[in-house]
Every structure is written in C-alpha cells, then in structure tokens.
Coordinates of C-alpha atoms in Angstrom, one line a residue:
M1 CA -39.4 84.1 -154.2
A2 CA -36.5 86.7 -154.2
Q3 CA -38.3 88.2 -150.9
R4 CA -38.4 85.1 -149.3
H5 CA -34.6 84.5 -149.6
Y6 CA -34.0 88.0 -148.3
I7 CA -35.7 87.7 -145.3
L8 CA -33.7 84.5 -144.5
W9 CA -30.3 86.0 -145.4
T10 CA -31.0 88.9 -143.1
L11 CA -31.6 86.7 -140.3
E12 CA -28.5 84.7 -141.0
R13 CA -26.5 87.7 -140.9
S14 CA -28.1 88.7 -137.7
G15 CA -27.0 85.5 -136.3
F16 CA -30.6 84.2 -135.7
T17 CA -30.6 80.7 -137.2
R18 CA -33.7 79.4 -136.0
P19 CA -36.8 78.9 -138.5
L20 CA -39.2 82.0 -139.2
W21 CA -42.2 80.1 -137.8
A22 CA -40.6 80.1 -134.2
F23 CA -39.9 83.9 -134.4
L24 CA -43.5 84.9 -135.4
A25 CA -45.0 82.4 -132.7
I26 CA -43.0 84.3 -129.9
R27 CA -44.5 87.6 -131.2
R28 CA -47.9 86.3 -131.1
I29 CA -47.2 85.5 -127.8
V30 CA -45.7 88.9 -126.7
L31 CA -48.7 90.8 -128.3
T32 CA -51.2 88.5 -126.6
L33 CA -49.4 89.4 -123.2
C34 CA -49.9 93.2 -123.7
L35 CA -53.4 93.0 -124.8
I36 CA -54.2 91.3 -121.4
L37 CA -52.3 94.0 -119.5
V38 CA -53.8 96.7 -121.0
T39 CA -57.6 95.5 -120.6
N40 CA -57.0 93.9 -117.3
P41 CA -54.5 96.1 -115.0
L42 CA -52.6 94.8 -111.9
H43 CA -54.1 95.2 -108.3
A44 CA -52.6 94.7 -104.9
A45 CA -53.7 91.6 -103.3
E46 CA -55.8 92.4 -99.9
P47 CA -54.9 90.5 -96.9
E48 CA -57.4 88.0 -95.4
F49 CA -57.7 87.7 -91.6
V50 CA -58.5 84.5 -89.7
K51 CA -60.5 86.4 -87.4
T52 CA -62.3 89.6 -87.8
I53 CA -61.1 92.6 -85.7
T54 CA -63.9 94.1 -83.5
N55 CA -63.7 96.2 -80.0
H56 CA -66.4 93.8 -78.8
F57 CA -65.2 92.0 -75.5
N58 CA -67.9 89.4 -76.2
T59 CA -67.6 87.8 -79.5
T60 CA -69.1 84.7 -78.9
G61 CA -72.8 85.7 -79.8
K62 CA -74.0 84.2 -76.4
V63 CA -73.9 85.0 -72.8
I64 CA -70.5 83.9 -71.2
T65 CA -69.8 83.8 -67.4
L66 CA -66.4 84.6 -65.7
T67 CA -64.9 85.5 -62.7
L68 CA -63.4 88.8 -62.3
P69 CA -61.2 90.5 -59.8
L70 CA -62.6 93.3 -57.5
K71 CA -59.9 96.1 -56.9
D72 CA -60.1 99.3 -54.8
G73 CA -56.9 100.9 -56.1
E74 CA -54.0 98.6 -55.9
T75 CA -55.8 96.2 -53.1
L76 CA -57.7 93.2 -54.3
L77 CA -61.1 93.1 -52.4
G78 CA -62.1 89.8 -53.5
E79 CA -63.5 88.2 -57.0
V80 CA -66.9 88.5 -58.2
T81 CA -68.8 86.4 -60.5
A82 CA -70.1 87.9 -63.6
R83 CA -71.8 87.5 -66.7
V84 CA -71.2 89.4 -70.2
N85 CA -73.9 89.6 -72.7
P86 CA -73.5 89.9 -76.4
D87 CA -73.8 93.3 -76.5
D88 CA -71.1 93.6 -73.9
S89 CA -73.6 94.8 -71.0
L90 CA -71.8 93.5 -68.0
L91 CA -74.4 91.7 -64.9
V92 CA -72.4 91.2 -61.5
S93 CA -73.5 89.0 -58.7
L94 CA -75.1 91.2 -56.1
P95 CA -74.7 88.8 -53.0
E96 CA -71.1 88.4 -54.0
L97 CA -70.6 91.9 -54.3
K98 CA -72.4 93.1 -51.3
Q99 CA -70.0 90.7 -49.4
R100 CA -67.0 92.1 -50.8
L101 CA -67.8 95.6 -50.1
Q102 CA -69.2 95.2 -46.7
S103 CA -66.3 96.4 -45.0
T104 CA -65.7 99.4 -47.4
L105 CA -68.7 101.2 -48.1
S106 CA -70.3 103.9 -45.6
G107 CA -73.3 106.2 -45.7
A108 CA -75.5 106.6 -48.7
S109 CA -73.6 104.0 -50.9
K110 CA -73.8 101.3 -48.4
L111 CA -77.5 102.2 -47.8
G112 CA -78.1 102.2 -51.6
L113 CA -76.8 99.1 -52.6
D114 CA -78.2 96.9 -49.1
K115 CA -81.7 98.1 -50.7
M116 CA -81.3 96.6 -54.3
S117 CA -82.6 93.1 -55.0
A118 CA -82.0 90.8 -57.9
P119 CA -84.3 87.9 -58.4
S120 CA -82.0 86.1 -60.6
G121 CA -79.1 87.0 -58.2
F122 CA -77.3 89.4 -61.1
V123 CA -77.5 92.9 -61.4
A124 CA -76.5 95.3 -64.3
L125 CA -73.3 97.5 -63.5
D126 CA -75.4 100.5 -64.5
E127 CA -77.9 99.9 -61.8
V128 CA -74.7 99.7 -59.1
K129 CA -73.6 103.0 -60.2
A130 CA -76.9 104.4 -60.1
A131 CA -77.1 103.3 -56.5
G132 CA -74.0 105.4 -55.5
V133 CA -71.3 102.7 -55.7
N134 CA -68.9 103.9 -58.5
L135 CA -68.1 100.4 -60.0
S136 CA -66.4 100.2 -63.6
F137 CA -65.0 97.3 -65.7
D138 CA -61.6 97.2 -67.4
K139 CA -62.0 95.5 -70.6
G140 CA -58.1 95.4 -70.9
L141 CA -57.3 94.3 -67.6
Q142 CA -60.5 92.2 -67.2
E143 CA -61.1 93.4 -63.5
L144 CA -63.9 95.5 -61.9
R145 CA -62.5 98.9 -60.1
L146 CA -64.1 100.9 -57.2
D147 CA -63.9 104.5 -57.4
L148 CA -64.9 106.1 -54.1
A149 CA -65.0 109.3 -52.5
T150 CA -63.5 109.3 -48.8
D151 CA -67.0 110.2 -47.4
L152 CA -68.5 107.3 -48.4
R153 CA -65.8 104.7 -46.9
L154 CA -66.2 103.0 -43.8
T155 CA -64.1 104.3 -41.0
S156 CA -61.4 101.3 -40.4
D157 CA -59.6 100.3 -37.1
I158 CA -55.9 99.7 -37.4
S159 CA -54.1 97.8 -34.3
V160 CA -50.7 99.2 -34.4
G161 CA -49.1 97.9 -31.2
G162 CA -51.5 94.8 -31.0
R163 CA -51.8 93.0 -27.9
S164 CA -48.4 91.7 -27.5
A165 CA -45.4 94.2 -26.5
F166 CA -42.6 91.5 -27.2
P167 CA -42.3 89.4 -30.2
V168 CA -43.0 85.6 -29.2
S169 CA -40.0 83.3 -29.9
S170 CA -40.3 80.4 -32.6
A171 CA -37.9 78.6 -30.2
L172 CA -40.8 78.0 -27.5
R173 CA -41.5 74.8 -26.2
Q174 CA -44.0 73.2 -24.1
P175 CA -42.9 72.6 -20.4
A176 CA -41.8 69.3 -19.4
K177 CA -44.5 67.1 -17.5
V178 CA -41.9 66.6 -14.7
S179 CA -39.1 68.9 -13.8
G180 CA -37.3 71.0 -11.2
Y181 CA -34.6 72.6 -10.1
V182 CA -32.6 73.7 -6.7
N183 CA -30.5 76.9 -6.2
L184 CA -27.9 77.2 -3.7
I185 CA -26.4 80.5 -2.5
S186 CA -24.0 80.5 0.0
G187 CA -22.1 83.4 2.3
I188 CA -19.9 84.1 5.2
D189 CA -20.7 87.0 7.5
Y190 CA -18.6 88.6 10.1
V191 CA -20.6 90.9 12.7
W192 CA -18.5 93.4 15.3
G193 CA -19.6 95.9 17.7
T194 CA -22.1 94.0 19.5
D195 CA -21.5 95.7 22.6
M196 CA -23.8 98.7 20.7
P197 CA -27.4 99.4 22.5
G198 CA -29.8 97.0 21.0
A199 CA -27.2 94.6 19.4
Q200 CA -27.1 90.8 20.2
A201 CA -25.3 89.1 22.8
S202 CA -21.5 89.5 22.2
P203 CA -21.1 85.6 21.9
L204 CA -23.0 85.8 18.5
S205 CA -20.3 88.2 17.1
G206 CA -17.5 87.0 14.8
F207 CA -17.8 84.8 11.8
G208 CA -20.5 82.7 10.7
Q209 CA -21.7 81.0 7.5
R210 CA -24.7 81.1 5.8
M211 CA -26.6 79.0 3.0
G212 CA -29.7 79.2 1.3
F213 CA -31.6 76.8 -0.5
E214 CA -34.3 77.1 -3.0
A215 CA -35.9 74.0 -4.3
V216 CA -38.8 73.9 -7.1
A217 CA -40.4 70.9 -8.5
R218 CA -43.0 71.1 -11.4
L219 CA -45.7 68.1 -11.5
Y220 CA -48.1 68.2 -14.5
G221 CA -48.5 72.0 -14.2
L222 CA -48.5 71.9 -10.5
V223 CA -45.3 74.0 -8.9
L224 CA -43.9 73.3 -5.5
E225 CA -41.8 75.7 -4.0
N226 CA -39.6 75.6 -0.9
R227 CA -36.8 77.8 0.5
F228 CA -34.6 76.9 3.7
L229 CA -31.9 78.6 5.2
Y230 CA -28.8 77.4 7.4
E231 CA -27.3 79.7 9.6
G232 CA -24.3 79.5 11.8
N233 CA -23.7 81.5 15.1
V234 CA -23.7 84.8 13.5
D235 CA -27.2 86.5 13.0
A236 CA -26.6 88.9 10.0
N237 CA -30.0 90.8 10.9
I238 CA -28.8 93.8 13.1
C239 CA -31.4 95.2 14.9
P240 CA -32.0 99.0 14.1
T241 CA -30.1 101.4 16.5
G242 CA -31.8 102.0 19.8
A243 CA -33.9 99.1 19.5
R244 CA -33.6 95.6 21.0
C245 CA -34.6 92.2 19.2
I246 CA -37.4 90.3 21.0
Y247 CA -35.9 87.0 19.4
Q248 CA -32.8 84.8 20.4
H249 CA -30.7 83.8 17.5
E250 CA -30.3 80.1 16.9
A251 CA -28.3 78.3 14.5
G252 CA -29.4 75.6 12.0
F253 CA -31.7 74.7 9.0
K254 CA -34.6 77.3 9.1
R255 CA -37.9 77.0 6.8
Q256 CA -38.6 80.3 5.4
S257 CA -41.7 79.2 2.9
S258 CA -43.3 76.6 1.3
R259 CA -46.3 76.7 -1.3
G260 CA -47.8 75.2 -4.3
V261 CA -48.9 77.3 -7.4
Y262 CA -51.2 76.4 -10.4
D263 CA -51.6 78.8 -13.0
F264 CA -54.7 79.1 -15.8
P265 CA -52.7 81.1 -18.4
E266 CA -55.7 81.5 -20.7
S267 CA -57.8 83.1 -17.9
Q268 CA -54.5 85.0 -16.5
L269 CA -55.2 83.5 -13.3
R270 CA -53.2 82.1 -10.6
L271 CA -53.9 79.7 -7.5
S272 CA -51.8 79.6 -4.7
F273 CA -51.8 77.7 -1.4
G274 CA -49.2 77.3 1.8
D275 CA -47.3 80.6 2.4
T276 CA -48.8 83.2 0.0
E277 CA -47.3 86.6 -0.7
P278 CA -50.3 88.4 -1.4
L279 CA -50.2 92.0 -3.1
A280 CA -51.6 94.9 -1.3
A281 CA -53.8 97.9 -2.6
P282 CA -52.9 101.4 -1.0
L283 CA -53.6 101.9 2.3
Q284 CA -53.9 98.2 2.8
R285 CA -51.4 96.4 5.3
S286 CA -49.3 93.9 3.2
V287 CA -49.5 90.5 5.2
E288 CA -48.0 87.1 4.3
M289 CA -50.5 84.2 5.1
L290 CA -50.5 80.6 5.4
G291 CA -53.6 79.9 3.4
V292 CA -55.1 80.1 -0.2
S293 CA -54.8 83.0 -2.5
I294 CA -56.4 83.5 -6.2
E295 CA -55.3 86.3 -8.1
K296 CA -55.8 87.6 -11.6
S297 CA -52.8 89.6 -12.9
S298 CA -51.6 90.2 -16.4
Y299 CA -48.2 91.3 -14.9
K300 CA -47.5 88.1 -13.7
L301 CA -49.1 85.7 -16.1
A302 CA -48.8 87.7 -19.4
P303 CA -45.9 90.0 -18.5
G304 CA -45.4 90.6 -22.5
E305 CA -49.0 91.7 -23.2
V306 CA -49.8 95.4 -23.1
S307 CA -52.5 95.7 -20.3
G308 CA -52.2 99.4 -19.9
P309 CA -54.0 101.9 -22.2
T310 CA -52.8 102.9 -25.4
A311 CA -53.1 106.0 -27.6
R312 CA -55.4 106.2 -30.6
A313 CA -55.1 108.9 -33.3
S314 CA -57.6 109.7 -36.2
L315 CA -56.6 110.0 -40.1
R316 CA -58.3 110.9 -43.1
L317 CA -56.6 109.9 -46.6
D318 CA -57.9 111.4 -49.8
R319 CA -55.5 109.4 -51.9
A320 CA -53.5 106.4 -51.4
S321 CA -51.0 106.9 -49.0
E322 CA -47.9 105.3 -47.1
V323 CA -47.9 106.3 -43.4
D324 CA -45.1 105.8 -40.7
V325 CA -46.5 105.7 -37.4
I326 CA -43.7 107.4 -34.9
V327 CA -43.8 107.2 -30.9
N328 CA -41.2 109.1 -29.4
G329 CA -39.1 109.3 -32.4
V330 CA -39.2 106.0 -32.8
I331 CA -41.1 104.5 -36.2
V332 CA -43.3 101.5 -34.8
Q333 CA -45.3 100.9 -37.8
H334 CA -45.1 101.5 -41.6
L335 CA -48.5 101.5 -43.1
R336 CA -49.9 101.5 -47.0
L337 CA -53.5 102.6 -46.7
R338 CA -56.2 102.9 -49.4
P339 CA -58.3 106.5 -49.3
G340 CA -60.5 106.8 -46.3
T341 CA -60.7 107.4 -42.7
Y342 CA -58.9 105.4 -40.0
N343 CA -58.6 105.0 -36.2
I344 CA -55.1 104.1 -35.5
R345 CA -55.3 102.6 -32.0
D346 CA -53.0 100.6 -29.7
L347 CA -49.9 102.9 -29.9
P348 CA -47.6 101.8 -27.4
L349 CA -46.9 104.5 -24.7
A350 CA -44.1 105.2 -22.3
T351 CA -45.1 106.3 -18.6
G352 CA -45.4 109.9 -18.7
S353 CA -45.4 112.4 -21.8
N354 CA -45.4 111.0 -25.1
E355 CA -45.2 112.7 -28.7
I356 CA -46.8 110.7 -31.4
T357 CA -46.2 111.9 -35.1
L358 CA -47.9 110.6 -38.4
S359 CA -45.7 111.0 -41.4
I360 CA -47.9 110.8 -44.4
V361 CA -46.7 110.4 -48.2
D362 CA -49.7 110.0 -50.9
H363 CA -49.2 108.4 -54.5
T364 CA -48.5 111.9 -55.7
G365 CA -45.1 112.3 -53.6
A366 CA -46.6 114.9 -51.3
R367 CA -45.8 114.8 -47.7
R368 CA -47.5 116.1 -44.6
T369 CA -47.0 115.1 -40.7
E370 CA -49.9 115.2 -37.9
T371 CA -48.4 115.5 -34.6
F372 CA -50.0 115.3 -31.1
T373 CA -48.9 114.8 -27.6
T374 CA -50.5 112.3 -24.9
F375 CA -49.7 111.1 -21.2
G376 CA -49.3 107.4 -20.4
A377 CA -49.5 105.7 -16.8
T378 CA -48.7 102.3 -15.8
N379 CA -51.0 102.2 -12.8
L380 CA -54.2 102.7 -15.6
L381 CA -55.8 99.3 -17.1
R382 CA -57.0 99.2 -20.6
A383 CA -60.8 99.7 -20.9
G384 CA -62.9 96.8 -19.9
T385 CA -59.9 94.8 -18.3
S386 CA -59.7 94.3 -14.6
E387 CA -57.1 92.6 -12.4
W388 CA -58.2 91.3 -8.6
A389 CA -57.0 89.1 -5.9
A390 CA -58.3 87.3 -2.9
T391 CA -56.3 86.2 0.0
A392 CA -57.5 84.4 3.5
G393 CA -55.6 82.5 6.3
V394 CA -53.4 82.9 9.4
P395 CA -51.1 85.9 9.4
S396 CA -47.5 84.9 9.3
Y397 CA -43.9 86.5 9.5
L398 CA -40.4 85.7 9.8
R399 CA -38.9 85.3 13.3
D400 CA -34.9 84.8 13.1
N401 CA -35.4 84.1 9.5
E402 CA -37.8 81.4 10.1
R403 CA -41.5 81.2 9.2
A404 CA -43.7 81.7 12.4
Y405 CA -47.5 81.8 12.6
H406 CA -50.0 84.0 14.5
N407 CA -52.0 80.8 16.0
G408 CA -55.3 81.9 16.8
E409 CA -55.5 84.7 14.3
Y410 CA -57.1 85.1 10.9
M411 CA -57.2 87.6 8.0
A412 CA -58.7 88.2 4.6
S413 CA -57.5 90.6 1.9
S414 CA -58.9 91.4 -1.4
Y415 CA -58.7 94.0 -4.0
L416 CA -60.4 95.0 -7.3
R417 CA -59.1 97.3 -10.1
Y418 CA -61.0 97.9 -13.3
G419 CA -60.6 99.9 -16.4
V420 CA -63.9 102.2 -16.9
N421 CA -62.0 103.4 -19.8
D422 CA -58.4 104.1 -21.1
W423 CA -57.9 107.2 -18.8
L424 CA -59.6 106.2 -16.0
T425 CA -59.2 103.2 -13.6
A426 CA -61.6 102.4 -10.4
D427 CA -60.3 101.0 -7.2
V428 CA -62.1 98.7 -4.8
N429 CA -60.5 96.8 -1.7
A430 CA -61.3 95.4 1.7
Q431 CA -59.2 93.9 4.4
A432 CA -60.3 92.3 7.7
D433 CA -59.0 90.4 10.8
S434 CA -60.3 89.3 14.0
R435 CA -60.1 92.8 15.3
V436 CA -60.6 95.5 12.6
A437 CA -62.3 95.6 9.3
M438 CA -61.4 98.1 6.5
G439 CA -62.5 99.1 3.0
S440 CA -61.7 101.7 0.4
I441 CA -62.7 103.1 -2.8
G442 CA -60.8 105.3 -5.2
A443 CA -59.9 106.2 -8.6
T444 CA -56.9 106.8 -11.0
T445 CA -56.7 109.1 -13.9
A446 CA -54.5 110.3 -16.8
T447 CA -54.8 114.1 -18.0
P448 CA -52.1 116.3 -20.1
W449 CA -50.9 117.3 -16.6
G450 CA -50.1 114.1 -15.2
S451 CA -51.6 111.2 -13.5
F452 CA -53.7 111.7 -10.5
A453 CA -55.1 109.0 -7.7
I454 CA -57.4 109.6 -5.1
L455 CA -58.1 106.9 -2.4
G456 CA -60.5 107.0 0.5
A457 CA -61.1 104.4 3.3
A458 CA -63.0 103.6 6.3
S459 CA -62.3 101.2 9.4
T460 CA -64.4 99.6 12.3
G461 CA -63.4 97.3 14.9
D462 CA -62.1 97.2 18.8
F463 CA -60.2 100.6 18.2
G464 CA -63.3 102.4 17.3
N465 CA -64.2 103.9 13.8
G466 CA -62.2 106.2 11.5
F467 CA -61.3 107.7 8.0
A468 CA -58.3 107.8 5.9
A469 CA -57.3 109.5 2.5
C470 CA -54.3 109.4 0.4
L471 CA -53.8 111.7 -3.0
N472 CA -50.8 111.1 -5.4
W473 CA -49.8 113.2 -8.4
D474 CA -47.3 112.3 -11.0
L475 CA -45.9 114.0 -14.0
I476 CA -43.4 111.8 -15.7
G477 CA -41.2 112.9 -18.8
Y478 CA -42.4 116.4 -18.8
T479 CA -40.6 118.7 -21.2
G480 CA -40.5 122.4 -20.9
L481 CA -38.7 123.6 -17.8
M482 CA -35.2 122.5 -17.9
A483 CA -34.7 119.4 -20.4
A484 CA -36.1 117.5 -23.1
R485 CA -38.3 114.7 -22.0
G486 CA -36.1 114.5 -18.7
E487 CA -38.4 116.2 -15.7
N488 CA -40.2 114.3 -13.2
F489 CA -42.5 115.5 -10.5
S490 CA -44.6 113.9 -7.8
L491 CA -46.6 114.7 -5.1
S492 CA -48.2 112.7 -2.4
A493 CA -50.1 113.2 0.9
E494 CA -52.0 110.8 3.3
Y495 CA -54.3 111.5 6.1
R496 CA -55.5 109.0 8.7
G497 CA -58.5 110.1 11.5
K498 CA -57.2 108.8 15.1
G499 CA -60.0 106.2 15.0
F500 CA -58.8 104.5 11.5
H501 CA -56.7 101.4 11.9
R502 CA -55.7 98.7 9.3
P503 CA -56.0 95.0 10.1
G504 CA -52.8 94.0 12.0
D505 CA -51.9 97.5 13.1
F506 CA -52.0 97.8 17.1
Y507 CA -51.1 101.5 17.2
L508 CA -51.1 104.6 15.0
D509 CA -47.7 106.4 14.9
R510 CA -49.0 109.3 12.6
W511 CA -52.0 111.0 11.3
L512 CA -50.4 112.8 8.4
R513 CA -47.9 112.3 6.0
V514 CA -46.8 114.6 3.1
G515 CA -44.1 114.0 0.3
A516 CA -42.7 115.7 -2.7
D517 CA -40.2 114.7 -5.4
A518 CA -38.8 116.5 -8.2
V519 CA -36.3 115.3 -10.9
A520 CA -35.0 116.9 -13.8
S521 CA -32.2 116.5 -16.3
A522 CA -29.7 119.2 -15.8
A523 CA -28.4 119.3 -19.6
R524 CA -29.7 117.9 -22.8
G525 CA -28.5 115.5 -24.9
G526 CA -28.6 112.4 -22.6
A527 CA -27.0 113.8 -19.4
P528 CA -27.8 112.1 -16.2
A529 CA -30.8 113.2 -14.1
T530 CA -30.5 115.3 -11.1
K531 CA -32.6 115.3 -8.3
I532 CA -33.4 119.1 -7.8
A533 CA -35.9 118.8 -4.8
Q534 CA -37.4 116.4 -2.3
A535 CA -39.2 117.0 1.1
S536 CA -41.4 115.0 3.1
H537 CA -43.0 115.3 6.3
F538 CA -44.4 113.3 9.2
A539 CA -46.9 114.8 11.8
G540 CA -47.6 112.0 14.8
L541 CA -50.4 111.9 17.0

C-alpha cells in the first residue's frame, strides 16, 4: 500500500495528474508499434503506369492500316498505303509505290520493282529492299524514306526559260467584239532647187501640206485596215540625182492600202486578203500584191515566245544542292534539286556568244561551278518548229504615193523554214510570175565560230535558165581580240549567173556582190562600239 502511494506521489510531483491506467495504455501502444516496425520494415511504393512502356510501333495486337508519306530527302513524292503487323513488320501497297517512284527510278532498281508482283496488293518492305530500292520506315516521324545512289535515279529534264520570254500580265483583257481607232499624222513640206536634173517641174516647188490617215476597225475577230494620204502641190518624194520620175505629181486624197486580217492565235496563223505585204526569203524579190496571203509566224503572233533554239546543260548531283543558273552574268533561275542527273534545257540565249555558268552549293556548304560557252543565232528555229508563208495575187506598187496595180500580171510566192535540230534550220522557197519561175534551197547552222547560211537557187523562163548562190557568215558578241563581248564580224557573198532572173526582174545589173563588216568595242567597260572595217564590191555584167 505504501508503494502505491509513492508512485502516485511521484507522478503528481512530475506534473502528470492523469490516472495511471492511461499511462499504461499509452506505453502498451508504443511497444506494439515498435514490434510491428521491427518485424515489417518500410518499403518505397512502386509507381503504377496506365500503359506499359514498349518499343513496339503496333501495340494493338492486330494488323493496322495507315497512309504514310514517301519522302526522298526533303522532297515529298506522295503517300503510300501501308499495313503494320503485330510484330511491326511493314507491308506497302505495290501499285502505289510503283506509281510514286516511276519518275525517280532508273536502271536495275526500276527493273527490279517492275518485276515484283503481289496478289494481295501489298509487299513486305524487306522484299522492296531486295529488289534494289532502298526504302526504310522511320517510326519516330512515321514516314517512308527513299535513299538511292545517283546512278539509280532517272535523268530529269528541267526547263529554265520556258516557252515564254516575257511574263504574261495579269491585267490582260479579251479584246472587244467591236472596236477601232483612227490615227492622223500631219506635216508641211517645202521643196526648193527643182531646177536640178531629174527634179520635178518648178510649179511643184514651194510649200505643201501633207496629212496621213490610218483607220482600223475590228469586227468579231476580223480586222479591217485602211491607209489614206492627202498631199498638196508639193511632192515630198525627190527622185535620185540623175534620174527622172516617170509620173506626174497630183494633189488630193490617195488610197495607199486596204486589207482584211484574221488571226488564228492557237495555230500562229494569219490570213490576209487585199493589199498584202508578204515577207521574202533570201534571193526572192519582195513584191506587194493584191491577193490572198496566209502565213505562220511566231514573231508576229507570239512575239513573247522563244521560237529560236536554246541551250542545254547536263548536271550530276550526288547530294541535295541549290543551283544558280547564270547566263551572261545574269541569274535566270534558282533551283533546289535532289541527288540525280539533270538536263537543264531552254536556257535563253542572246545573239552571238553566250557564257553559261552553273553555281552549285550542296547541303554541306561545298561550292563548285561549271562553265561553258555556246553560240546563239536569231535566224535559227527550235527543233521541230517551222514558219512558212504563201501569197498569190496581182503585183502592186505605190505611184505618186497612191496604190497602183499591174493589170494582167500575176505572181505567187512562198517559203518554208524548218528546224531540223537546235543548230540546223532548212530553207525552201519558190516564186513565179507570168515570165519567170525560181526555186531555192538552203540551210543555216550555228557553230562556235559563228552562224553560217548557204542558199542555192535556179530560175527558168522567157530569159533563159540560170543559177545563183549566196553565203553569209556572222560572228556576234565574240570575245578575245579587242574587247569583252563587243566584237561583231560578218561576211556575205552573192553570185548570179547570166541567165538567172527573179520574178519581176527585167534586167540584171550585177553578177557578183561581196560585202564584209567588222564592229568592235574599242575599250572595255561599256565603251561605245566602233566600226573598224567595212568593205563591199559590186561587179556588173
């Protein structure tokens, strides 16, 4: 009993005033917790994931079908349907793959792919690689990637100049169905010194007024053109010294020409009737006619189109590169190209010598240049193109500035020029009237030494038979003697036999004509051109 009171007194002096049974209960709980911790140590809680991490692409456990982009470097070739099996093996649509790669593959790789067959329409990616087409699947980007050597790629054609030399304006409008205009040109003439031999009579000297009219109307595609002239008492056309005019000048209104024109732009054809003005080929006589003319000419109906030959360059790239195409110091095109072999065509050429440079920078930053020189000529046609004209009618001429006709006469004239290839153009022409018929054949070619043209002609008729020939040589923009791209040289020679006559010629005033001309820039840096030599010779009968 005394011991119990001691324990209570001790607890009271310590400040613990609760009953003893509470203290014993707390001690028992602490001992129990210690026992649990000793027998079951603490462990860190393991994280729980919603989905198990795996490196498999197809985690569905079944075959999935999806559309994958097909890329060659950074170039997208299209999309291909693919099937992914549960084991991640990939199958691609064979018909779609052939279609996407038909403009890329060449040689053994193309042959191997063409021989492949797939009854189900799909082939394994490993089979495609075995056929020589290095095709892989990028799981991260989810795309098919093509990796081919340059020799296995198809050679590609790249048109630089295109068919148009000038951009087409967005402001172009269709012509009105009915339209027209009138131009009026007026002037005053004064003539003196008419007492000279061969001049007009003195009453026609002094002041005189002159007024020209040009009236054009367009009616649903048909264009009507008319030119008139009013002249006073003074004739502004002075006859050459020592010659006498065979007409008597008269004042008043005078009709100079009237014609109708209808164009077929899609075919580059022009139909004219009335007072026509046909073009003449070399050795032909240029004669205006009252008749019908039809011609095909890109110079008239498509002046912005490049009808002449253009240059071509071959380029091999082992890496993806950027290429600047430079013609005569001017960048005409900037290209971003995949590895492969390219034919760069339709390079625009100036008349004469042209320097073409290809500046190439690959994706590693390495730079190289390829330079070559070619010659351009405006009198050449592109391979497979042609221009021609045919005209028939009554010959006409201006007498005292008024249209007159050779009544009872007739004439027909035609020519054809055809581009055999980009450096050779063939010429054929024929012309005839009631007395003489003439035909000729020739060719024009461009070489590194200039443009050469040769033409031979024969005639037959009332004046007998004869032969003629002409030769022309032009070297324009030559570099090397005195200047940089400033030297022009030309030489021409023409021979006519005694019996040779052109339709419309009644006499022959010469049998040989030789001419030469040379022009060069005397200094560099844009100095004006200076003619350094010129000579010509005429020999008569």
